[in-house]
Amino acid sequence: VYTAGLLRGLRRGIDTGAWTWLSSMTGQRLFHPPNVAGWEDDRWLDTASFRGRWAVANQALSTYTASEKKGHTVPNDPEAIVAGEIELLGSPTVRPATQAALTRFARASLKNATGWKARTYPPLVANAVRQLLAVSPDLMTC
């Protein structure tokens, strides 16, 4: 459900067989759930399944990686970066606390970005915000 929801939000389909083994890393074996709930209650979110969700998000977002070297322009504005990444992920419901934490992270990351850093840091921060949002509790329960 997590993988399907993430791909749906990105408007990306099943385009690789990697989703099978990536889903198994999350504790979700396709067509072979551990029980009718679809996951083991005591392992729904542990260190192993969280790592799997991180890998799923990384794979899903790989085609959206922003880079100043690739000519991507990202505003040097923390609020705009967070809003843009939420929109990229299909505008999911994001709790105000999550949005505030991501904005604080972006603001702190861009705080001293002057000169060449003002061009280079925003895409890096956008990539980080995107990954953090994709593995946030808000998207874990979609």
mmCIF file of N, CA and C in Angstrom:
data_model
loop_
_atom_site.group_PDB
_atom_site.id
_atom_site.type_symbol
_atom_site.label_atom_id
_atom_site.label_comp_id
_atom_site.label_asym_id
_atom_site.label_seq_id
_atom_site.Cartn_x
_atom_site.Cartn_y
_atom_site.Cartn_z
ATOM 1 N N VAL A 1 0.835 -1.182 0.000
ATOM 2 C CA VAL A 1 0.000 0.000 0.000
ATOM 3 C C VAL A 1 0.884 1.252 0.000
ATOM 4 N N TYR A 2 1.956 1.219 0.811
ATOM 5 C CA TYR A 2 2.859 2.369 0.861
ATOM 6 C C TYR A 2 3.472 2.622 -0.512
ATOM 7 N N THR A 3 4.016 1.578 -1.128
ATOM 8 C CA THR A 3 4.662 1.721 -2.427
ATOM 9 C C THR A 3 3.668 2.183 -3.479
ATOM 10 N N ALA A 4 2.500 1.561 -3.510
ATOM 11 C CA ALA A 4 1.494 1.945 -4.495
ATOM 12 C C ALA A 4 1.053 3.398 -4.301
ATOM 13 N N GLY A 5 0.863 3.803 -3.065
ATOM 14 C CA GLY A 5 0.467 5.180 -2.796
ATOM 15 C C GLY A 5 1.540 6.178 -3.203
ATOM 16 N N LEU A 6 2.797 5.849 -2.931
ATOM 17 C CA LEU A 6 3.905 6.723 -3.305
ATOM 18 C C LEU A 6 3.996 6.843 -4.821
ATOM 19 N N LEU A 7 3.916 5.723 -5.524
ATOM 20 C CA LEU A 7 3.978 5.756 -6.988
ATOM 21 C C LEU A 7 2.780 6.499 -7.583
ATOM 22 N N ARG A 8 1.619 6.303 -7.011
ATOM 23 C CA ARG A 8 0.424 7.006 -7.487
ATOM 24 C C ARG A 8 0.588 8.508 -7.299
ATOM 25 N N GLY A 9 1.102 8.931 -6.134
ATOM 26 C CA GLY A 9 1.318 10.351 -5.877
ATOM 27 C C GLY A 9 2.305 10.968 -6.857
ATOM 28 N N LEU A 10 3.310 10.201 -7.249
ATOM 29 C CA LEU A 10 4.311 10.677 -8.208
ATOM 30 C C LEU A 10 3.843 10.541 -9.652
ATOM 31 N N ARG A 11 2.656 9.955 -9.840
ATOM 32 C CA ARG A 11 2.139 9.673 -11.180
ATOM 33 C C ARG A 11 3.123 8.786 -11.956
ATOM 34 N N ARG A 12 3.638 7.799 -11.226
ATOM 35 C CA ARG A 12 4.601 6.858 -11.787
ATOM 36 C C ARG A 12 4.035 5.458 -11.632
ATOM 37 N N GLY A 13 4.132 4.643 -12.652
ATOM 38 C CA GLY A 13 3.591 3.295 -12.587
ATOM 39 C C GLY A 13 4.629 2.266 -12.203
ATOM 40 N N ILE A 14 4.230 1.005 -12.319
ATOM 41 C CA ILE A 14 5.138 -0.115 -12.080
ATOM 42 C C ILE A 14 6.020 -0.221 -13.321
ATOM 43 N N ASP A 15 7.239 0.277 -13.210
ATOM 44 C CA ASP A 15 8.117 0.357 -14.365
ATOM 45 C C ASP A 15 9.406 -0.452 -14.202
ATOM 46 N N THR A 16 9.482 -1.225 -13.116
ATOM 47 C CA THR A 16 10.648 -2.065 -12.881
ATOM 48 C C THR A 16 10.257 -3.241 -11.989
ATOM 49 N N GLY A 17 10.922 -4.348 -12.184
ATOM 50 C CA GLY A 17 10.689 -5.503 -11.336
ATOM 51 C C GLY A 17 11.262 -5.332 -9.938
ATOM 52 N N ALA A 18 12.034 -4.257 -9.748
ATOM 53 C CA ALA A 18 12.635 -4.005 -8.434
ATOM 54 C C ALA A 18 11.584 -3.799 -7.352
ATOM 55 N N TRP A 19 10.378 -3.405 -7.731
ATOM 56 C CA TRP A 19 9.344 -3.155 -6.719
ATOM 57 C C TRP A 19 9.038 -4.414 -5.914
ATOM 58 N N THR A 20 9.201 -5.577 -6.507
ATOM 59 C CA THR A 20 8.939 -6.822 -5.792
ATOM 60 C C THR A 20 9.906 -6.996 -4.639
ATOM 61 N N TRP A 21 11.212 -6.938 -4.907
ATOM 62 C CA TRP A 21 12.177 -7.139 -3.818
ATOM 63 C C TRP A 21 12.227 -5.937 -2.883
ATOM 64 N N LEU A 22 11.969 -4.728 -3.409
ATOM 65 C CA LEU A 22 11.920 -3.570 -2.524
ATOM 66 C C LEU A 22 10.751 -3.683 -1.551
ATOM 67 N N SER A 23 9.608 -4.143 -2.035
ATOM 68 C CA SER A 23 8.451 -4.320 -1.156
ATOM 69 C C SER A 23 8.713 -5.383 -0.104
ATOM 70 N N SER A 24 9.437 -6.413 -0.470
ATOM 71 C CA SER A 24 9.739 -7.449 0.527
ATOM 72 C C SER A 24 10.635 -6.882 1.635
ATOM 73 N N MET A 25 11.477 -5.891 1.297
ATOM 74 C CA MET A 25 12.313 -5.256 2.324
ATOM 75 C C MET A 25 11.448 -4.498 3.344
ATOM 76 N N THR A 26 10.267 -4.063 2.930
ATOM 77 C CA THR A 26 9.379 -3.331 3.832
ATOM 78 C C THR A 26 8.538 -4.278 4.676
ATOM 79 N N GLY A 27 8.661 -5.576 4.422
ATOM 80 C CA GLY A 27 7.845 -6.546 5.140
ATOM 81 C C GLY A 27 6.539 -6.830 4.414
ATOM 82 N N GLN A 28 6.436 -6.373 3.176
ATOM 83 C CA GLN A 28 5.220 -6.548 2.382
ATOM 84 C C GLN A 28 5.542 -7.417 1.169
ATOM 85 N N ARG A 29 5.331 -8.703 1.276
ATOM 86 C CA ARG A 29 5.552 -9.590 0.137
ATOM 87 C C ARG A 29 4.289 -9.607 -0.693
ATOM 88 N N LEU A 30 4.408 -9.185 -1.939
ATOM 89 C CA LEU A 30 3.239 -9.108 -2.811
ATOM 90 C C LEU A 30 2.558 -10.461 -2.954
ATOM 91 N N PHE A 31 1.255 -10.472 -2.801
ATOM 92 C CA PHE A 31 0.409 -11.655 -2.921
ATOM 93 C C PHE A 31 0.744 -12.740 -1.896
ATOM 94 N N HIS A 32 1.473 -12.390 -0.853
ATOM 95 C CA HIS A 32 1.813 -13.343 0.188
ATOM 96 C C HIS A 32 1.896 -12.618 1.537
ATOM 97 N N PRO A 33 0.780 -12.018 1.957
ATOM 98 C CA PRO A 33 0.802 -11.295 3.233
ATOM 99 C C PRO A 33 0.928 -12.268 4.403
ATOM 100 N N PRO A 34 1.510 -11.795 5.518
ATOM 101 C CA PRO A 34 1.665 -12.664 6.680
ATOM 102 C C PRO A 34 0.328 -12.980 7.346
ATOM 103 N N ASN A 35 -0.683 -12.139 7.129
ATOM 104 C CA ASN A 35 -2.016 -12.364 7.678
ATOM 105 C C ASN A 35 -3.006 -11.477 6.919
ATOM 106 N N VAL A 36 -4.246 -11.469 7.327
ATOM 107 C CA VAL A 36 -5.255 -10.700 6.591
ATOM 108 C C VAL A 36 -5.040 -9.199 6.696
ATOM 109 N N ALA A 37 -4.333 -8.727 7.708
ATOM 110 C CA ALA A 37 -4.044 -7.299 7.838
ATOM 111 C C ALA A 37 -3.023 -6.848 6.795
ATOM 112 N N GLY A 38 -2.196 -7.765 6.316
ATOM 113 C CA GLY A 38 -1.202 -7.439 5.318
ATOM 114 C C GLY A 38 0.187 -7.196 5.868
ATOM 115 N N TRP A 39 0.308 -7.091 7.175
ATOM 116 C CA TRP A 39 1.611 -6.924 7.813
ATOM 117 C C TRP A 39 1.563 -7.496 9.210
ATOM 118 N N GLU A 40 2.733 -7.746 9.754
ATOM 119 C CA GLU A 40 2.811 -8.241 11.123
ATOM 120 C C GLU A 40 2.725 -7.049 12.067
ATOM 121 N N ASP A 41 1.766 -7.078 12.982
ATOM 122 C CA ASP A 41 1.557 -5.945 13.873
ATOM 123 C C ASP A 41 2.801 -5.576 14.671
ATOM 124 N N ASP A 42 3.594 -6.554 15.063
ATOM 125 C CA ASP A 42 4.781 -6.254 15.857
ATOM 126 C C ASP A 42 5.976 -5.837 15.005
ATOM 127 N N ARG A 43 5.836 -5.887 13.675
ATOM 128 C CA ARG A 43 6.933 -5.499 12.787
ATOM 129 C C ARG A 43 6.484 -4.523 11.721
ATOM 130 N N TRP A 44 5.355 -3.862 11.927
ATOM 131 C CA TRP A 44 4.857 -2.946 10.893
ATOM 132 C C TRP A 44 5.862 -1.838 10.619
ATOM 133 N N LEU A 45 6.486 -1.327 11.667
ATOM 134 C CA LEU A 45 7.470 -0.277 11.478
ATOM 135 C C LEU A 45 8.607 -0.487 12.470
ATOM 136 N N ASP A 46 9.579 -1.289 12.067
ATOM 137 C CA ASP A 46 10.774 -1.496 12.872
ATOM 138 C C ASP A 46 11.970 -1.037 12.046
ATOM 139 N N THR A 47 13.174 -1.229 12.542
ATOM 140 C CA THR A 47 14.341 -0.722 11.827
ATOM 141 C C THR A 47 14.512 -1.368 10.454
ATOM 142 N N ALA A 48 14.187 -2.635 10.317
ATOM 143 C CA ALA A 48 14.333 -3.300 9.029
ATOM 144 C C ALA A 48 13.285 -2.813 8.029
ATOM 145 N N SER A 49 12.032 -2.729 8.446
ATOM 146 C CA SER A 49 10.994 -2.298 7.507
ATOM 147 C C SER A 49 11.132 -0.813 7.176
ATOM 148 N N PHE A 50 11.625 -0.004 8.139
ATOM 149 C CA PHE A 50 11.844 1.409 7.839
ATOM 150 C C PHE A 50 12.950 1.563 6.797
ATOM 151 N N ARG A 51 14.013 0.772 6.931
ATOM 152 C CA ARG A 51 15.076 0.799 5.921
ATOM 153 C C ARG A 51 14.510 0.429 4.551
ATOM 154 N N GLY A 52 13.626 -0.547 4.521
ATOM 155 C CA GLY A 52 12.987 -0.931 3.271
ATOM 156 C C GLY A 52 12.156 0.198 2.684
ATOM 157 N N ARG A 53 11.433 0.897 3.542
ATOM 158 C CA ARG A 53 10.638 2.034 3.057
ATOM 159 C C ARG A 53 11.543 3.146 2.538
ATOM 160 N N TRP A 54 12.696 3.349 3.192
ATOM 161 C CA TRP A 54 13.667 4.333 2.719
ATOM 162 C C TRP A 54 14.147 3.942 1.309
ATOM 163 N N ALA A 55 14.428 2.647 1.095
ATOM 164 C CA ALA A 55 14.887 2.170 -0.212
ATOM 165 C C ALA A 55 13.787 2.320 -1.263
ATOM 166 N N VAL A 56 12.537 2.050 -0.901
ATOM 167 C CA VAL A 56 11.415 2.235 -1.828
ATOM 168 C C VAL A 56 11.320 3.699 -2.234
ATOM 169 N N ALA A 57 11.372 4.597 -1.254
ATOM 170 C CA ALA A 57 11.292 6.029 -1.550
ATOM 171 C C ALA A 57 12.458 6.466 -2.429
ATOM 172 N N ASN A 58 13.642 5.976 -2.129
ATOM 173 C CA ASN A 58 14.819 6.334 -2.920
ATOM 174 C C ASN A 58 14.650 5.908 -4.373
ATOM 175 N N GLN A 59 14.171 4.693 -4.594
ATOM 176 C CA GLN A 59 13.947 4.196 -5.961
ATOM 177 C C GLN A 59 12.846 4.999 -6.649
ATOM 178 N N ALA A 60 11.762 5.247 -5.951
ATOM 179 C CA ALA A 60 10.637 5.974 -6.550
ATOM 180 C C ALA A 60 11.027 7.401 -6.931
ATOM 181 N N LEU A 61 11.876 8.013 -6.123
ATOM 182 C CA LEU A 61 12.260 9.408 -6.352
ATOM 183 C C LEU A 61 13.478 9.560 -7.257
ATOM 184 N N SER A 62 14.100 8.455 -7.627
ATOM 185 C CA SER A 62 15.361 8.527 -8.376
ATOM 186 C C SER A 62 15.239 9.299 -9.687
ATOM 187 N N THR A 63 14.113 9.240 -10.326
ATOM 188 C CA THR A 63 13.955 9.965 -11.593
ATOM 189 C C THR A 63 13.657 11.442 -11.389
ATOM 190 N N TYR A 64 13.481 11.869 -10.161
ATOM 191 C CA TYR A 64 13.151 13.264 -9.866
ATOM 192 C C TYR A 64 14.304 14.008 -9.193
ATOM 193 N N THR A 65 15.490 13.426 -9.159
ATOM 194 C CA THR A 65 16.621 14.045 -8.474
ATOM 195 C C THR A 65 16.972 15.373 -9.120
ATOM 196 N N ALA A 66 16.973 16.434 -8.320
ATOM 197 C CA ALA A 66 17.321 17.772 -8.805
ATOM 198 C C ALA A 66 18.822 17.970 -8.682
ATOM 199 N N SER A 67 19.390 18.658 -9.646
ATOM 200 C CA SER A 67 20.824 18.935 -9.635
ATOM 201 C C SER A 67 21.095 20.245 -10.354
ATOM 202 N N GLU A 68 21.864 21.090 -9.738
ATOM 203 C CA GLU A 68 22.254 22.350 -10.363
ATOM 204 C C GLU A 68 23.070 22.061 -11.622
ATOM 205 N N LYS A 69 23.869 20.998 -11.613
ATOM 206 C CA LYS A 69 24.676 20.634 -12.773
ATOM 207 C C LYS A 69 23.825 20.190 -13.957
ATOM 208 N N LYS A 70 22.630 19.660 -13.664
ATOM 209 C CA LYS A 70 21.727 19.233 -14.732
ATOM 210 C C LYS A 70 20.816 20.369 -15.188
ATOM 211 N N GLY A 71 21.034 21.556 -14.619
ATOM 212 C CA GLY A 71 20.254 22.719 -15.035
ATOM 213 C C GLY A 71 18.942 22.915 -14.297
ATOM 214 N N HIS A 72 18.701 22.126 -13.258
ATOM 215 C CA HIS A 72 17.485 22.313 -12.481
ATOM 216 C C HIS A 72 17.606 23.581 -11.645
ATOM 217 N N THR A 73 16.580 24.376 -11.687
ATOM 218 C CA THR A 73 16.575 25.564 -10.843
ATOM 219 C C THR A 73 15.580 25.350 -9.715
ATOM 220 N N VAL A 74 16.048 25.541 -8.517
ATOM 221 C CA VAL A 74 15.229 25.410 -7.321
ATOM 222 C C VAL A 74 15.377 26.731 -6.575
ATOM 223 N N PRO A 75 14.268 27.332 -6.160
ATOM 224 C CA PRO A 75 14.382 28.615 -5.463
ATOM 225 C C PRO A 75 15.137 28.489 -4.144
ATOM 226 N N ASN A 76 15.865 29.538 -3.797
ATOM 227 C CA ASN A 76 16.583 29.571 -2.524
ATOM 228 C C ASN A 76 15.614 30.073 -1.461
ATOM 229 N N ASP A 77 14.513 29.341 -1.302
ATOM 230 C CA ASP A 77 13.418 29.735 -0.409
ATOM 231 C C ASP A 77 12.875 28.478 0.264
ATOM 232 N N PRO A 78 13.104 28.323 1.566
ATOM 233 C CA PRO A 78 12.696 27.100 2.261
ATOM 234 C C PRO A 78 11.209 26.762 2.117
ATOM 235 N N GLU A 79 10.351 27.753 2.262
ATOM 236 C CA GLU A 79 8.910 27.502 2.152
ATOM 237 C C GLU A 79 8.531 27.030 0.751
ATOM 238 N N ALA A 80 9.138 27.651 -0.266
ATOM 239 C CA ALA A 80 8.852 27.256 -1.645
ATOM 240 C C ALA A 80 9.369 25.851 -1.930
ATOM 241 N N ILE A 81 10.520 25.504 -1.377
ATOM 242 C CA ILE A 81 11.064 24.158 -1.578
ATOM 243 C C ILE A 81 10.118 23.126 -0.982
ATOM 244 N N VAL A 82 9.693 23.327 0.252
ATOM 245 C CA VAL A 82 8.798 22.368 0.906
ATOM 246 C C VAL A 82 7.479 22.269 0.149
ATOM 247 N N ALA A 83 6.908 23.397 -0.235
ATOM 248 C CA ALA A 83 5.641 23.384 -0.988
ATOM 249 C C ALA A 83 5.805 22.654 -2.318
ATOM 250 N N GLY A 84 6.934 22.871 -2.989
ATOM 251 C CA GLY A 84 7.177 22.208 -4.276
ATOM 252 C C GLY A 84 7.315 20.706 -4.141
ATOM 253 N N GLU A 85 7.952 20.264 -3.070
ATOM 254 C CA GLU A 85 8.124 18.819 -2.876
ATOM 255 C C GLU A 85 6.813 18.152 -2.481
ATOM 256 N N ILE A 86 6.002 18.835 -1.708
ATOM 257 C CA ILE A 86 4.673 18.300 -1.376
ATOM 258 C C ILE A 86 3.860 18.158 -2.651
ATOM 259 N N GLU A 87 3.918 19.155 -3.508
ATOM 260 C CA GLU A 87 3.188 19.093 -4.785
ATOM 261 C C GLU A 87 3.713 17.962 -5.666
ATOM 262 N N LEU A 88 5.039 17.793 -5.719
ATOM 263 C CA LEU A 88 5.624 16.712 -6.524
ATOM 264 C C LEU A 88 5.095 15.352 -6.093
ATOM 265 N N LEU A 89 4.910 15.173 -4.788
ATOM 266 C CA LEU A 89 4.434 13.892 -4.267
ATOM 267 C C LEU A 89 2.913 13.742 -4.362
ATOM 268 N N GLY A 90 2.272 14.603 -5.122
ATOM 269 C CA GLY A 90 0.838 14.463 -5.351
ATOM 270 C C GLY A 90 -0.019 15.194 -4.337
ATOM 271 N N SER A 91 0.562 16.162 -3.642
ATOM 272 C CA SER A 91 -0.151 16.966 -2.637
ATOM 273 C C SER A 91 -0.851 16.117 -1.575
ATOM 274 N N PRO A 92 -0.111 15.210 -0.933
ATOM 275 C CA PRO A 92 -0.719 14.417 0.140
ATOM 276 C C PRO A 92 -1.026 15.309 1.341
ATOM 277 N N THR A 93 -1.857 14.811 2.218
ATOM 278 C CA THR A 93 -2.130 15.529 3.458
ATOM 279 C C THR A 93 -0.883 15.444 4.330
ATOM 280 N N VAL A 94 -0.331 16.587 4.650
ATOM 281 C CA VAL A 94 0.871 16.658 5.477
ATOM 282 C C VAL A 94 0.517 17.450 6.723
ATOM 283 N N ARG A 95 0.757 16.843 7.867
ATOM 284 C CA ARG A 95 0.443 17.523 9.119
ATOM 285 C C ARG A 95 1.243 18.816 9.239
ATOM 286 N N PRO A 96 0.669 19.840 9.861
ATOM 287 C CA PRO A 96 1.404 21.096 10.052
ATOM 288 C C PRO A 96 2.747 20.885 10.759
ATOM 289 N N ALA A 97 2.811 19.973 11.710
ATOM 290 C CA ALA A 97 4.071 19.724 12.427
ATOM 291 C C ALA A 97 5.135 19.177 11.481
ATOM 292 N N THR A 98 4.747 18.300 10.575
ATOM 293 C CA THR A 98 5.696 17.751 9.602
ATOM 294 C C THR A 98 6.167 18.840 8.654
ATOM 295 N N GLN A 99 5.230 19.627 8.162
ATOM 296 C CA GLN A 99 5.586 20.709 7.244
ATOM 297 C C GLN A 99 6.516 21.715 7.936
ATOM 298 N N ALA A 100 6.246 22.029 9.196
ATOM 299 C CA ALA A 100 7.091 22.962 9.943
ATOM 300 C C ALA A 100 8.493 22.384 10.145
ATOM 301 N N ALA A 101 8.591 21.097 10.450
ATOM 302 C CA ALA A 101 9.903 20.466 10.646
ATOM 303 C C ALA A 101 10.704 20.470 9.342
ATOM 304 N N LEU A 102 10.054 20.171 8.230
ATOM 305 C CA LEU A 102 10.744 20.188 6.939
ATOM 306 C C LEU A 102 11.195 21.602 6.579
ATOM 307 N N THR A 103 10.363 22.595 6.891
ATOM 308 C CA THR A 103 10.727 23.983 6.613
ATOM 309 C C THR A 103 11.905 24.423 7.487
ATOM 310 N N ARG A 104 11.907 24.016 8.753
ATOM 311 C CA ARG A 104 13.044 24.335 9.633
ATOM 312 C C ARG A 104 14.332 23.707 9.096
ATOM 313 N N PHE A 105 14.224 22.457 8.649
ATOM 314 C CA PHE A 105 15.385 21.779 8.073
ATOM 315 C C PHE A 105 15.887 22.544 6.846
ATOM 316 N N ALA A 106 14.988 22.898 5.935
ATOM 317 C CA ALA A 106 15.380 23.614 4.720
ATOM 318 C C ALA A 106 15.982 24.973 5.060
ATOM 319 N N ARG A 107 15.371 25.670 5.994
ATOM 320 C CA ARG A 107 15.882 26.988 6.395
ATOM 321 C C ARG A 107 17.295 26.865 6.973
ATOM 322 N N ALA A 108 17.498 25.905 7.863
ATOM 323 C CA ALA A 108 18.823 25.716 8.466
ATOM 324 C C ALA A 108 19.855 25.305 7.418
ATOM 325 N N SER A 109 19.443 24.502 6.456
ATOM 326 C CA SER A 109 20.358 24.028 5.416
ATOM 327 C C SER A 109 20.762 25.139 4.461
ATOM 328 N N LEU A 110 19.883 26.106 4.257
ATOM 329 C CA LEU A 110 20.153 27.201 3.319
ATOM 330 C C LEU A 110 20.682 28.459 4.004
ATOM 331 N N LYS A 111 20.764 28.417 5.314
ATOM 332 C CA LYS A 111 21.103 29.614 6.105
ATOM 333 C C LYS A 111 22.343 30.343 5.607
ATOM 334 N N ASN A 112 23.397 29.640 5.347
ATOM 335 C CA ASN A 112 24.658 30.261 4.935
ATOM 336 C C ASN A 112 24.966 30.028 3.453
ATOM 337 N N ALA A 113 23.939 29.780 2.665
ATOM 338 C CA ALA A 113 24.140 29.504 1.239
ATOM 339 C C ALA A 113 24.253 30.818 0.468
ATOM 340 N N THR A 114 25.482 31.293 0.331
ATOM 341 C CA THR A 114 25.754 32.487 -0.447
ATOM 342 C C THR A 114 26.758 32.130 -1.531
ATOM 343 N N GLY A 115 26.907 33.011 -2.500
ATOM 344 C CA GLY A 115 27.836 32.753 -3.599
ATOM 345 C C GLY A 115 27.425 31.518 -4.374
ATOM 346 N N TRP A 116 28.391 30.651 -4.662
ATOM 347 C CA TRP A 116 28.105 29.435 -5.426
ATOM 348 C C TRP A 116 27.159 28.497 -4.688
ATOM 349 N N LYS A 117 27.164 28.577 -3.355
ATOM 350 C CA LYS A 117 26.273 27.728 -2.563
ATOM 351 C C LYS A 117 24.805 28.088 -2.787
ATOM 352 N N ALA A 118 24.537 29.337 -3.103
ATOM 353 C CA ALA A 118 23.154 29.771 -3.331
ATOM 354 C C ALA A 118 22.548 29.072 -4.547
ATOM 355 N N ARG A 119 23.380 28.624 -5.485
ATOM 356 C CA ARG A 119 22.891 27.874 -6.654
ATOM 357 C C ARG A 119 22.903 26.371 -6.402
ATOM 358 N N THR A 120 23.922 25.917 -5.676
ATOM 359 C CA THR A 120 24.149 24.485 -5.499
ATOM 360 C C THR A 120 23.310 23.871 -4.389
ATOM 361 N N TYR A 121 23.130 24.570 -3.290
ATOM 362 C CA TYR A 121 22.431 24.001 -2.138
ATOM 363 C C TYR A 121 20.930 23.775 -2.334
ATOM 364 N N PRO A 122 20.192 24.709 -2.946
ATOM 365 C CA PRO A 122 18.741 24.484 -3.045
ATOM 366 C C PRO A 122 18.331 23.152 -3.679
ATOM 367 N N PRO A 123 18.946 22.711 -4.795
ATOM 368 C CA PRO A 123 18.556 21.391 -5.315
ATOM 369 C C PRO A 123 18.870 20.254 -4.341
ATOM 370 N N LEU A 124 19.999 20.358 -3.639
ATOM 371 C CA LEU A 124 20.355 19.328 -2.659
ATOM 372 C C LEU A 124 19.351 19.300 -1.515
ATOM 373 N N VAL A 125 18.957 20.470 -1.062
ATOM 374 C CA VAL A 125 17.966 20.569 0.017
ATOM 375 C C VAL A 125 16.623 20.034 -0.468
ATOM 376 N N ALA A 126 16.250 20.362 -1.704
ATOM 377 C CA ALA A 126 14.981 19.858 -2.257
ATOM 378 C C ALA A 126 14.982 18.335 -2.296
ATOM 379 N N ASN A 127 16.100 17.735 -2.719
ATOM 380 C CA ASN A 127 16.194 16.270 -2.742
ATOM 381 C C ASN A 127 16.037 15.690 -1.344
ATOM 382 N N ALA A 128 16.664 16.311 -0.371
ATOM 383 C CA ALA A 128 16.575 15.824 1.010
ATOM 384 C C ALA A 128 15.163 15.970 1.551
ATOM 385 N N VAL A 129 14.530 17.118 1.305
ATOM 386 C CA VAL A 129 13.152 17.333 1.768
ATOM 387 C C VAL A 129 12.221 16.313 1.126
ATOM 388 N N ARG A 130 12.410 16.046 -0.147
ATOM 389 C CA ARG A 130 11.584 15.072 -0.873
ATOM 390 C C ARG A 130 11.700 13.690 -0.246
ATOM 391 N N GLN A 131 12.924 13.261 0.040
ATOM 392 C CA GLN A 131 13.146 11.946 0.650
ATOM 393 C C GLN A 131 12.553 11.893 2.056
ATOM 394 N N LEU A 132 12.804 12.929 2.853
ATOM 395 C CA LEU A 132 12.275 12.959 4.215
ATOM 396 C C LEU A 132 10.747 12.949 4.209
ATOM 397 N N LEU A 133 10.151 13.678 3.293
ATOM 398 C CA LEU A 133 8.691 13.700 3.193
ATOM 399 C C LEU A 133 8.164 12.323 2.791
ATOM 400 N N ALA A 134 8.844 11.686 1.853
ATOM 401 C CA ALA A 134 8.388 10.374 1.354
ATOM 402 C C ALA A 134 8.446 9.291 2.425
ATOM 403 N N VAL A 135 9.310 9.446 3.412
ATOM 404 C CA VAL A 135 9.394 8.438 4.476
ATOM 405 C C VAL A 135 8.808 8.960 5.795
ATOM 406 N N SER A 136 8.182 10.108 5.748
ATOM 407 C CA SER A 136 7.587 10.679 6.966
ATOM 408 C C SER A 136 6.395 9.841 7.437
ATOM 409 N N PRO A 137 6.059 9.926 8.697
ATOM 410 C CA PRO A 137 4.884 9.199 9.183
ATOM 411 C C PRO A 137 3.608 9.563 8.419
ATOM 412 N N ASP A 138 3.533 10.778 7.897
ATOM 413 C CA ASP A 138 2.356 11.205 7.140
ATOM 414 C C ASP A 138 2.136 10.302 5.928
ATOM 415 N N LEU A 139 3.205 9.960 5.220
ATOM 416 C CA LEU A 139 3.073 9.104 4.045
ATOM 417 C C LEU A 139 3.129 7.629 4.386
ATOM 418 N N MET A 140 3.605 7.278 5.565
ATOM 419 C CA MET A 140 3.662 5.876 5.980
ATOM 420 C C MET A 140 2.270 5.312 6.217
ATOM 421 N N THR A 141 1.325 6.176 6.498
ATOM 422 C CA THR A 141 -0.017 5.696 6.836
ATOM 423 C C THR A 141 -1.013 5.886 5.708
ATOM 424 N N CYS A 142 -0.533 6.289 4.520
ATOM 425 C CA CYS A 142 -1.457 6.471 3.389
ATOM 426 C C CYS A 142 -1.997 5.145 2.924
#
